Amino acid sequence: MRIEELPTPALVVDLDALDANIARMGAAWPGTKLRPHAKAFKSTALAQRLAGAGHTAFCAATVRELAGLAAAGLGTDLLLANECVDRGRLKALVDHVPDARVTVAVDSPETIEAAAAAGVREVLVDVDVGMPRCGCRPDDAGRLADLARSAGLGVRGVMGYEGHLMTEDVDQAGKVEEAMAVLLDAHDAVGGDVVSGGGTGTWKKNHWVTELQAGSFTLMDTHYEAAGVGFAKALSLLLTVVSVNGTGGWAAADGGLKALGMDHGNSTIDGATVWYHADEHTVFSMDDGAALPRVGDRVGVWPAHVDPTVSQHEQLWVHQAGEVVDCWPIDLRGW
Amino acid sequence: MRIEELPTPALVVDLDALDANIARMGAAWPGTKLRPHAKAFKSTALAQRLAGAGHTAFCAATVRELAGLAAAGLGTDLLLANECVDRGRLKALVDHVPDARVTVAVDSPETIEAAAAAGVREVLVDVDVGMPRCGCRPDDAGRLADLARSAGLGVRGVMGYEGHLMTEDVDQAGKVEEAMAVLLDAHDAVGGDVVSGGGTGTWKKNHWVTELQAGSFTLMDTHYEAAGVGFAKALSLLLTVVSVNGTGGWAAADGGLKALGMDHGNSTIDGATVWYHADEHTVFSMDDGAALPRVGDRVGVWPAHVDPTVSQHEQLWVHQAGEVVDCWPIDLRGW
């Protein structure tokens, strides 16, 4: 089957581009030096492809993502790179996948207590390295590590996400070094052998972590492309043109706000200008006097932000040069 | 169970506010003069509540929404208020719910051909009344009606969505009148007894349609609230605070871009300022020197746009004064 025959809206993945992205990242961060972030792609089938390339340690943002990875046999070394105080959910995870190695990020007495009560065995101390979100004060990391150990938890090391620097264009290298200096100081106080951090935007600039947390590099989006991170866009949204207004000079295709993450603005179409997205439409005009498409034509849309695009779909249609070769369920959606 | 006991992120519906919204709309647009738009809430259980209030004719934006409504016994009068050229999907709909009355919007020879080939029996001619999206040229409506009739389709009338005027604040009434004058002219050329249009934003200003297409009024959002449409916000996203930074003055809760439609900007929290949403976080500070919440506290977030918020969730938790009284699956998601 050709991708043109798929019902739309359809999220399609260019397998060769994906594999090239994985190979490129793997050359710099081989094996478990890369900890792929499942939140970006939410598919155990895509995770299996990463594991096949040697990247067998994963991180995720939700307990459900971790549980799904473990159930798919990918539980060698799973990190919840996020805080959680839902003991019931954590306990269900640990109880259901007793053979999996599960590590959880903690940044407060409450998150330590929740992990210990749930039967989690290992943690990383999450440190605020400059982005206002989660992470303890750097000078509090040692105290929290002691607290965790006294609660019976193994402390594997630290984690710190320099998310505010992912698309920084003024002295990114210097700012990443400063942020990681904070993390390494905290690591001195915490101990353990793991320093986890980074992302697709800093894969070439972060020389201090022992493992890189990155997921977007696999499928990519226009936001990271504009930042010049050096991976190819492997994900697009295939739509069908359902209405054409020759007088007004626009066309409307059959997918929009419910199929695309919108926090990075509109998605793009090669050779066209997107006017706006509505719930189930993308309205666009053609550039440089090119002819409008016809009703029934297909059009490919490049998402602006991969993570909240993927999470709105049920499957990824995998193709090579337009020929559909697989269908991967987006089986890690929801909470 | 109290809503505070729900696992988060949880989309919760204030049943009393919802019922008041339905009653208020029903007083102005009783029975089938209102054609509730299922795209806003994507739940057959919520649709049943509308049907119970006498609103038994629905419209929707996707074939799957229509199929789900029909399967739930709500097939008395279903309108696909959108263009579709997917004959296979249209045919499956018609074949699976032979007892349902299914009407489809058409605005081109291609959409008419698809409807006829799929076995659809009735159509509305969709007319462009000023918003660049779907709809034929007004002066082409009569020709398309003739074409539809010659293809064996019953033509019930016209539809025209003045979506560009939903939150218009300069002479909304006059502009709606102008847009509807265009639709009524087209109706003269088309015939039939249906003039379908309008929405939550024009429910008090559109005096020309025979039936109002509105869905957002049920659950509401901050965007429509700011426009002063006169319904109460019945939908909120319940989150758990997972990290608090007393030094920096912010807190992070456990839901974000994957739980909220973002095209109308950030969501809001009463008494707080939302700094930003990340994939699985909402970061905020408190207003007027109020104390930050504690880790484990719950916080309610008001979505900015109801439709692409609901579509990201699996269920609506229904409550009265905080007591959970029902759980409605969001069973019309996807395509």
XYZ file of C-alpha atoms in Angstrom:
670
model
C 0.000 0.000 0.000
C 1.142 3.534 -0.754
C 0.798 6.232 1.898
C -1.524 8.031 -0.525
C -4.051 5.240 0.108
C -4.142 5.714 3.889
C -7.228 7.172 5.523
C -6.425 10.694 6.695
C -5.346 12.388 8.879
C -2.461 9.915 9.056
C 0.794 10.357 10.909
C 3.505 8.877 8.704
C 7.113 8.062 9.540
C 9.886 7.935 6.960
C 11.726 4.816 8.133
C 14.969 5.616 6.337
C 15.071 9.095 7.881
C 14.306 7.617 11.306
C 17.044 5.012 10.975
C 19.526 7.654 9.838
C 18.643 9.797 12.864
C 19.130 6.827 15.180
C 22.461 5.970 13.560
C 23.669 9.561 13.762
C 22.767 9.910 17.426
C 24.167 6.457 18.191
C 27.535 7.345 16.723
C 27.889 10.121 19.307
C 25.993 8.444 22.158
C 26.323 4.686 21.710
C 24.467 2.014 23.658
C 23.247 3.062 27.055
C 25.064 6.393 26.879
C 21.845 7.368 25.153
C 18.680 7.047 27.228
C 15.915 7.543 24.643
C 12.968 9.544 25.959
C 9.785 7.660 25.169
C 7.617 10.721 25.748
C 8.566 11.962 22.280
C 7.290 8.961 20.323
C 5.059 7.002 22.760
C 5.433 3.798 20.777
C 6.960 0.568 22.050
C 7.573 -0.491 18.440
C 9.767 2.557 17.883
C 11.422 1.872 21.231
C 12.163 -1.666 20.057
C 13.953 -0.193 17.048
C 16.128 1.889 19.366
C 16.800 -1.157 21.544
C 17.791 -3.050 18.425
C 20.396 -0.353 17.811
C 21.786 -0.956 21.293
C 19.899 1.732 23.205
C 18.264 -0.481 25.814
C 17.877 2.003 28.696
C 14.868 4.286 28.392
C 13.377 7.227 30.197
C 9.815 8.472 30.181
C 7.630 11.230 31.588
C 4.673 9.185 32.819
C 4.181 5.995 34.772
C 2.034 4.614 31.967
C 4.887 5.060 29.497
C 7.190 3.112 31.812
C 4.634 0.365 32.386
C 4.133 -0.014 28.636
C 7.864 -0.199 27.970
C 8.259 -2.834 30.681
C 5.320 -4.863 29.380
C 6.943 -4.804 25.938
C 10.071 -6.411 27.364
C 12.059 -3.193 27.460
C 12.496 -3.043 31.237
C 16.267 -3.449 31.481
C 16.761 0.044 32.878
C 13.787 2.399 33.030
C 13.905 5.926 34.407
C 10.863 8.003 35.294
C 12.513 11.339 34.459
C 9.759 13.165 36.272
C 8.377 13.639 39.759
C 5.428 11.566 40.955
C 3.590 11.480 44.266
C 0.932 8.995 43.177
C 1.905 6.030 45.349
C -0.830 3.827 43.968
C 0.345 4.248 40.424
C 4.018 3.822 41.324
C 3.237 0.701 43.354
C 1.179 -0.796 40.523
C 4.109 -0.220 38.195
C 6.633 -1.861 40.503
C 4.303 -4.747 41.352
C 3.342 -5.480 37.756
C 6.855 -5.569 36.377
C 8.948 -7.053 39.189
C 11.728 -7.982 36.762
C 12.133 -4.447 35.433
C 14.706 -2.068 36.827
C 12.790 1.085 37.679
C 14.460 4.310 38.778
C 12.465 7.385 39.696
C 13.459 11.058 39.841
C 12.952 12.729 43.226
C 13.388 16.348 44.240
C 11.627 16.654 47.612
C 10.887 14.740 50.804
C 7.391 14.064 49.461
C 8.597 12.437 46.240
C 11.140 10.376 48.190
C 8.445 9.236 50.592
C 6.132 8.296 47.710
C 8.854 6.270 45.985
C 9.797 4.436 49.173
C 6.173 3.719 50.105
C 5.485 2.364 46.629
C 8.356 -0.097 46.762
C 10.529 1.715 44.223
C 14.115 0.633 44.851
C 16.252 3.272 43.134
C 16.135 7.004 42.538
C 18.021 9.850 40.926
C 18.081 13.220 42.654
C 16.627 15.713 40.173
C 18.437 19.065 40.325
C 17.246 22.454 39.084
C 19.925 23.536 36.600
C 18.189 26.713 35.430
C 14.839 25.852 33.895
C 11.906 26.641 36.164
C 10.069 23.308 36.449
C 11.160 20.402 38.617
C 14.439 19.750 40.416
C 15.700 20.587 43.878
C 17.924 23.490 44.824
C 21.453 22.387 43.933
C 22.645 22.934 47.500
C 19.843 20.674 48.761
C 20.747 17.662 46.616
C 23.076 16.059 49.169
C 20.490 16.292 51.938
C 17.848 14.682 49.731
C 20.231 11.878 48.767
C 20.820 11.182 52.446
C 17.091 11.252 53.067
C 16.504 8.800 50.229
C 19.176 6.432 51.479
C 17.751 6.579 54.976
C 14.380 5.611 53.478
C 15.994 2.501 52.037
C 16.327 3.761 48.473
C 19.376 3.251 46.326
C 20.642 6.560 44.970
C 22.082 6.081 41.500
C 23.150 9.694 41.004
C 21.663 12.914 39.681
C 19.592 14.210 36.825
C 19.256 17.780 35.563
C 17.492 18.920 32.426
C 18.786 22.065 30.751
C 15.519 22.412 28.850
C 15.801 26.194 28.690
C 18.897 25.817 26.513
C 17.596 23.363 23.901
C 17.272 25.995 21.183
C 19.522 28.683 22.702
C 21.393 30.540 19.996
C 23.651 32.801 22.076
C 26.629 30.885 23.477
C 24.711 27.648 23.908
C 27.911 25.727 24.671
C 28.933 28.097 27.456
C 25.494 28.119 29.025
C 25.238 24.329 28.912
C 28.651 24.113 30.584
C 27.450 26.444 33.364
C 24.262 24.435 33.891
C 26.174 21.169 33.965
C 28.701 22.624 36.414
C 25.761 23.084 38.779
C 24.730 19.477 38.178
C 28.243 18.129 38.721
C 28.551 20.050 41.997
C 25.315 18.462 43.133
C 26.597 15.098 41.953
C 29.623 15.470 44.210
C 27.252 15.812 47.153
C 24.934 13.011 46.032
C 27.282 10.297 44.797
C 26.352 7.403 42.523
C 27.543 6.786 38.979
C 24.785 8.405 36.944
C 24.687 11.989 35.689
C 21.636 12.107 33.449
C 20.502 15.082 31.383
C 20.564 16.755 28.022
C 18.258 16.466 25.090
C 18.007 16.629 21.328
C 18.911 20.323 21.379
C 22.163 19.865 23.296
C 23.381 16.484 22.026
C 26.526 18.059 20.592
C 27.130 20.550 23.407
C 26.616 18.571 26.566
C 29.913 16.816 27.346
C 29.281 16.323 31.059
C 26.400 13.901 31.460
C 27.082 10.175 31.585
C 23.852 9.563 29.642
C 21.828 11.753 27.298
C 18.031 11.902 27.607
C 16.755 12.549 24.096
C 13.698 11.512 22.130
C 12.746 14.181 19.598
C 15.781 13.425 17.415
C 14.066 10.251 16.236
C 11.100 11.874 14.491
C 12.023 15.583 14.643
C 9.884 18.650 13.987
C 10.182 22.100 12.421
C 11.092 23.727 15.748
C 14.189 21.592 16.230
C 14.972 21.831 12.512
C 14.998 25.642 12.770
C 17.415 25.289 15.683
C 19.788 23.382 13.403
C 20.189 20.282 15.553
C 21.236 18.218 12.565
C 18.611 15.494 12.303
C 16.119 14.988 9.475
C 12.366 15.398 9.755
C 11.009 11.842 9.734
C 7.431 12.592 10.795
C 4.679 14.213 8.774
C 0.926 14.448 8.900
C -0.738 13.329 5.719
C -4.010 15.078 4.928
C -6.585 15.083 2.145
C -7.704 18.319 0.518
C -11.463 18.511 1.034
C -12.250 22.005 -0.242
C -10.588 24.409 -2.671
C -11.513 28.048 -3.144
C -10.022 29.172 -6.428
C -11.416 32.688 -6.123
C -10.012 33.225 -2.651
C -6.849 31.281 -3.396
C -6.934 28.819 -0.524
C -7.467 25.130 0.107
C -8.635 23.267 3.218
C -7.311 19.843 4.215
C -8.853 17.417 6.693
C -6.775 17.681 9.875
C -5.814 20.426 12.283
C -5.750 21.290 15.959
C -6.726 17.788 17.065
C -3.898 16.242 15.068
C -1.055 18.693 15.740
C 0.729 20.075 18.795
C 0.216 23.824 18.627
C 2.483 25.291 21.326
C 5.233 25.990 18.790
C 2.844 27.655 16.385
C 1.499 26.522 13.052
C 2.820 23.545 11.198
C 4.199 24.002 7.682
C 3.618 22.677 4.172
C 6.408 22.696 1.581
C 5.728 25.277 -1.121
C 2.684 26.644 0.674
C 1.734 29.051 3.455
C -0.431 27.738 6.265
C -3.079 30.341 7.125
C -4.385 28.618 10.209
C -5.434 25.318 11.728
C -9.014 24.701 12.869
C -10.148 21.658 14.839
C -10.295 19.408 11.801
C -8.835 21.616 9.068
C -5.599 23.136 7.835
C -6.163 26.108 5.524
C -3.339 27.132 3.214
C -2.399 28.949 0.014
C 0.326 28.113 -2.483
C 3.578 30.066 -2.740
C 5.081 31.654 -5.840
C 1.949 31.428 -7.937
C 1.856 27.631 -7.881
C -1.503 26.079 -8.692
C -3.787 25.106 -5.840
C -4.224 21.368 -5.276
C -7.478 19.681 -6.252
C -10.122 18.241 -3.983
C -8.969 14.741 -3.076
C -5.235 15.499 -3.417
C -2.965 14.581 -0.528
C -0.768 17.086 1.251
C 2.007 16.531 3.775
C 2.229 18.736 6.865
C 5.376 19.116 8.972
C 4.490 19.282 12.687
C 6.019 22.110 14.734
C 6.351 20.029 17.918
C 6.677 16.279 17.778
C 5.672 15.222 21.325
C 2.178 16.745 21.565
C 1.518 15.807 17.931
C 2.243 12.104 18.355
C 0.206 11.916 21.559
C -2.965 12.827 19.632
C -2.796 9.833 17.297
C -3.493 6.117 17.491
C -0.731 4.879 15.194
C 2.336 5.750 13.192
C 2.249 4.565 9.583
C 5.793 3.589 8.673
C 6.897 3.923 5.062
C 9.915 3.711 2.807
C 9.799 5.987 -0.229
C 6.030 6.184 0.176
C 5.415 2.432 0.432
C 3.784 1.508 3.756
C 5.944 -1.123 5.443
C 4.546 -1.172 8.972
C 2.026 0.305 11.398
C 3.201 1.071 14.920
C 0.558 1.618 17.590
C 1.100 4.737 19.682
C 0.495 2.532 22.679
C 1.936 4.752 25.423
C -0.705 7.508 25.191
C -2.693 8.796 28.121
C -2.001 8.593 31.829
C -15.275 9.553 45.671
C -14.142 13.173 45.675
C -12.455 14.643 42.607
C -9.383 15.173 44.795
C -8.970 11.385 44.845
C -8.844 11.006 41.066
C -5.589 10.099 39.369
C -4.289 13.150 37.516
C -4.313 14.710 34.999
C -8.089 14.383 35.109
C -10.600 16.256 33.016
C -13.540 17.047 35.286
C -17.010 18.330 34.423
C -19.176 20.299 36.809
C -22.548 18.669 36.120
C -24.620 21.508 37.539
C -22.794 24.048 35.382
C -23.214 21.806 32.339
C -26.931 21.364 32.971
C -27.369 25.107 33.468
C -25.592 25.744 30.160
C -27.828 23.235 28.387
C -30.951 24.775 29.945
C -29.878 28.286 29.018
C -29.160 27.377 25.412
C -32.331 25.282 25.202
C -34.495 28.210 26.285
C -33.314 30.149 23.229
C -32.901 27.218 20.837
C -35.318 24.487 21.956
C -35.476 20.930 20.641
C -34.063 20.439 17.176
C -33.626 24.171 16.644
C -30.325 23.419 18.361
C -28.050 20.949 16.562
C -25.363 20.233 19.170
C -21.883 19.893 17.674
C -20.322 16.693 18.988
C -16.819 17.774 17.986
C -16.684 19.950 21.107
C -17.250 17.163 23.640
C -16.720 13.878 21.743
C -18.738 11.919 24.264
C -21.911 9.981 23.517
C -22.817 10.161 27.212
C -22.821 13.952 27.080
C -24.762 13.751 23.813
C -27.345 11.567 25.582
C -27.784 14.317 28.153
C -28.482 16.808 25.367
C -30.905 14.374 23.738
C -32.629 14.010 27.102
C -33.154 17.760 27.047
C -34.850 17.460 23.665
C -31.876 18.150 21.400
C -31.978 14.974 19.344
C -30.393 16.206 16.091
C -26.586 16.348 16.131
C -23.797 17.500 13.927
C -20.174 16.445 13.918
C -16.892 17.119 12.157
C -15.730 13.559 11.498
C -17.274 10.371 10.205
C -16.168 8.549 13.340
C -18.087 11.005 15.507
C -21.226 10.350 13.447
C -20.753 6.587 13.559
C -20.352 6.677 17.327
C -23.462 8.802 17.786
C -25.461 6.440 15.590
C -24.160 3.369 17.415
C -25.246 4.982 20.678
C -28.808 5.254 19.403
C -28.561 8.940 18.586
C -29.059 8.604 14.839
C -32.385 10.420 14.442
C -30.856 13.240 12.409
C -27.076 13.370 12.008
C -25.221 15.987 9.995
C -21.598 15.739 8.918
C -20.977 19.492 9.033
C -17.787 19.035 7.075
C -16.590 17.956 3.665
C -15.450 14.399 3.034
C -14.181 12.652 -0.093
C -13.398 9.335 1.589
C -16.025 7.155 -0.055
C -14.982 4.065 1.866
C -15.499 5.718 5.189
C -18.789 7.340 4.173
C -20.063 4.034 2.798
C -19.089 2.172 5.974
C -21.008 4.746 7.976
C -24.144 4.472 5.873
C -23.967 0.670 5.712
C -23.400 0.202 9.431
C -26.227 2.410 10.588
C -28.967 1.907 7.984
C -31.606 3.226 10.361
C -29.835 6.509 10.999
C -30.633 9.641 9.042
C -27.300 10.887 7.738
C -26.872 14.217 5.960
C -23.516 15.357 4.617
C -22.229 18.826 3.746
C -21.049 19.239 0.155
C -19.382 22.196 -1.526
C -17.958 20.800 -4.784
C -18.664 18.264 -7.526
C -16.104 15.956 -5.877
C -17.841 15.928 -2.497
C -21.223 15.398 -4.173
C -19.809 12.499 -6.167
C -18.303 10.945 -3.036
C -21.588 11.230 -1.136
C -23.591 9.726 -3.966
C -21.107 6.895 -4.543
C -21.136 6.048 -0.840
C -24.896 5.718 -0.693
C -25.482 8.884 1.334
C -29.056 9.972 0.711
C -29.179 13.620 1.787
C -26.895 16.642 1.686
C -26.707 20.286 2.636
C -24.911 22.688 0.334
C -22.144 24.292 2.381
C -21.698 27.979 1.523
C -18.700 30.231 2.182
C -20.121 33.088 4.272
C -16.803 34.829 4.935
C -14.490 32.491 6.807
C -11.766 31.020 4.608
C -12.212 27.266 5.037
C -14.893 25.167 3.384
C -18.048 26.226 1.552
C -18.787 26.967 -2.090
C -18.999 30.402 -3.676
C -22.455 31.700 -2.814
C -23.333 32.168 -6.474
C -22.418 28.528 -7.136
C -24.773 27.034 -4.537
C -27.741 26.637 -6.896
C -25.649 24.821 -9.494
C -24.282 22.426 -6.867
C -27.792 21.742 -5.562
C -28.896 20.837 -9.074
C -25.834 18.635 -9.473
C -26.605 16.874 -6.195
C -30.234 16.287 -7.155
C -29.182 14.941 -10.525
C -26.892 12.511 -8.665
C -29.941 11.228 -6.788
C -29.271 13.071 -3.554
C -31.933 14.814 -1.514
C -30.975 18.438 -0.882
C -32.219 19.524 2.514
C -30.982 23.116 2.298
C -27.831 25.061 3.077
C -25.244 25.416 5.765
C -22.841 28.314 6.375
C -20.541 28.766 9.349
C -19.696 32.335 10.336
C -16.719 31.072 12.341
C -14.755 34.293 11.795
C -17.375 36.167 13.814
C -17.583 33.938 16.908
C -15.638 36.355 19.108
C -16.007 39.500 16.993
C -16.310 42.562 19.188
C -16.965 45.286 16.605
C -20.575 45.217 15.409
C -20.920 41.443 15.686
C -24.669 41.624 15.100
C -24.301 43.594 11.877
C -21.585 41.341 10.532
C -23.553 38.192 11.351
C -26.549 39.677 9.553
C -24.402 40.330 6.480
C -22.969 36.808 6.519
C -26.424 35.298 6.924
C -27.787 37.445 4.095
C -25.263 35.697 1.878
C -26.474 32.331 3.175
C -30.135 33.189 2.684
C -29.474 34.295 -0.895
C -27.805 30.950 -1.518
C -30.741 29.237 0.169
C -33.118 30.856 -2.312
C -31.159 29.232 -5.111
C -30.825 25.856 -3.360
C -34.239 25.282 -1.794
C -35.010 22.862 1.030
C -36.126 23.706 4.550
C -32.820 23.774 6.417
C -30.591 26.808 6.994
C -27.906 25.545 9.353
C -25.150 27.652 10.900
C -24.054 29.636 13.881
C -22.146 28.606 16.957
C -21.649 29.284 20.634
C -20.268 32.735 19.854
C -23.301 33.896 17.872
C -26.141 32.133 19.650
C -27.718 35.466 20.607
C -26.936 37.275 17.347
C -27.849 34.833 14.630
C -31.588 35.190 13.998
C -31.579 33.757 10.497
C -30.654 30.100 10.708
C -33.348 27.489 11.223
C -30.961 25.497 13.428
C -27.902 26.504 15.439
C -24.737 24.374 15.336
C -23.125 24.808 18.736
C -21.127 22.576 21.032
C -18.659 24.624 23.086
C -21.438 26.161 25.195
C -21.801 22.855 27.029
C -18.333 22.755 28.616
C -16.979 26.227 27.751
C -13.415 27.553 27.942
C -11.583 30.759 28.829
C -11.579 31.963 25.223
C -15.369 31.969 24.968
C -15.651 33.289 28.502
C -13.499 36.290 27.563
C -15.829 36.878 24.628
C -18.730 37.130 27.073
C -20.977 34.503 25.511
C -22.844 33.995 28.757
C -22.252 30.361 29.671
C -20.347 29.052 32.680
C -17.075 27.172 32.535
C -18.006 23.554 33.302
C -14.713 21.904 32.331
C -11.422 21.976 34.171
C -8.231 19.978 34.222
C -7.338 18.696 37.642
C -3.605 18.356 38.293
C -1.353 17.387 41.178
C 1.524 19.611 42.253
C 4.669 17.500 41.927
C 7.391 20.067 42.598
C 7.564 23.379 44.446
C 10.441 25.824 44.284
C 10.074 28.193 47.217
C 13.218 30.145 46.359
C 12.167 30.733 42.767
C 8.523 31.138 43.674
C 7.000 28.608 41.322
C 5.266 25.247 41.400
C 4.960 22.531 38.753
C 1.862 20.373 38.315
C 1.577 17.117 36.411
C -0.156 17.937 33.140
C 0.491 20.235 30.216
C 0.736 20.276 26.435
C -0.560 16.726 26.047
C -3.639 17.492 28.142
C -4.580 20.953 26.853
C -5.421 22.520 23.495
C -2.825 25.259 22.999
C -3.994 27.232 19.958
C -5.687 29.846 22.146
C -2.637 30.222 24.372
C -1.996 29.157 27.908
C -4.674 27.889 30.207
C -5.328 29.685 33.489
C -5.412 28.944 37.199
C -7.526 31.038 39.580
C -5.325 33.202 41.802
C -2.165 32.210 39.966
C -0.166 33.065 36.856
C 0.675 30.257 34.460
C 4.273 30.651 33.307
C 4.169 27.948 30.661
C 3.042 24.455 29.837
C 5.525 21.676 29.039
C 4.590 18.246 27.726
C 3.595 16.918 31.135
C 3.831 20.029 33.326
C 2.144 23.324 34.064
C 4.453 25.788 35.815
C 2.867 28.656 37.737
C 3.346 31.236 40.494
C 0.788 32.591 42.934
C -0.721 36.066 42.639
C -0.844 38.771 45.315
C 1.685 37.166 47.613
C -0.410 34.069 48.236
C 1.480 31.044 49.507
C 2.607 28.438 47.015
C 0.792 25.109 47.175
C 2.534 22.064 48.643
C 3.703 18.966 46.842
C 0.689 16.691 46.530
C -1.887 19.507 46.497
C -4.432 19.554 43.697
C -4.881 22.492 41.346
C -7.615 23.184 38.807
C -6.706 24.526 35.372
C -9.180 26.243 33.041
C -8.581 25.190 29.433
C -8.326 27.939 26.817
C -9.976 25.902 24.049
C -12.397 23.128 24.837
C -12.394 21.046 21.623
C -8.679 20.212 21.307
C -8.480 19.750 25.077
C -11.214 17.132 25.313
C -9.852 15.225 22.315
C -6.633 14.476 24.222
C -8.348 12.610 27.065
C -9.941 9.214 27.569
C -12.760 10.244 29.879
C -14.654 13.063 31.528
C -15.055 12.730 35.290
C -18.438 14.160 36.157
C -18.938 15.736 39.575
C -21.398 17.721 41.639
C -19.814 20.013 44.212
C -16.640 17.925 44.015
C -18.323 14.537 44.473
C -17.726 12.262 41.491
C -21.100 11.087 40.172
C -20.189 9.604 36.803
C -17.435 8.890 34.308
C -18.147 9.532 30.646
C -15.838 7.955 28.078
C -14.608 10.362 25.412
C -15.553 7.708 22.907
C -15.619 9.796 19.732
C -11.866 10.532 19.601
C -9.683 9.853 16.615
C -10.588 9.427 12.981
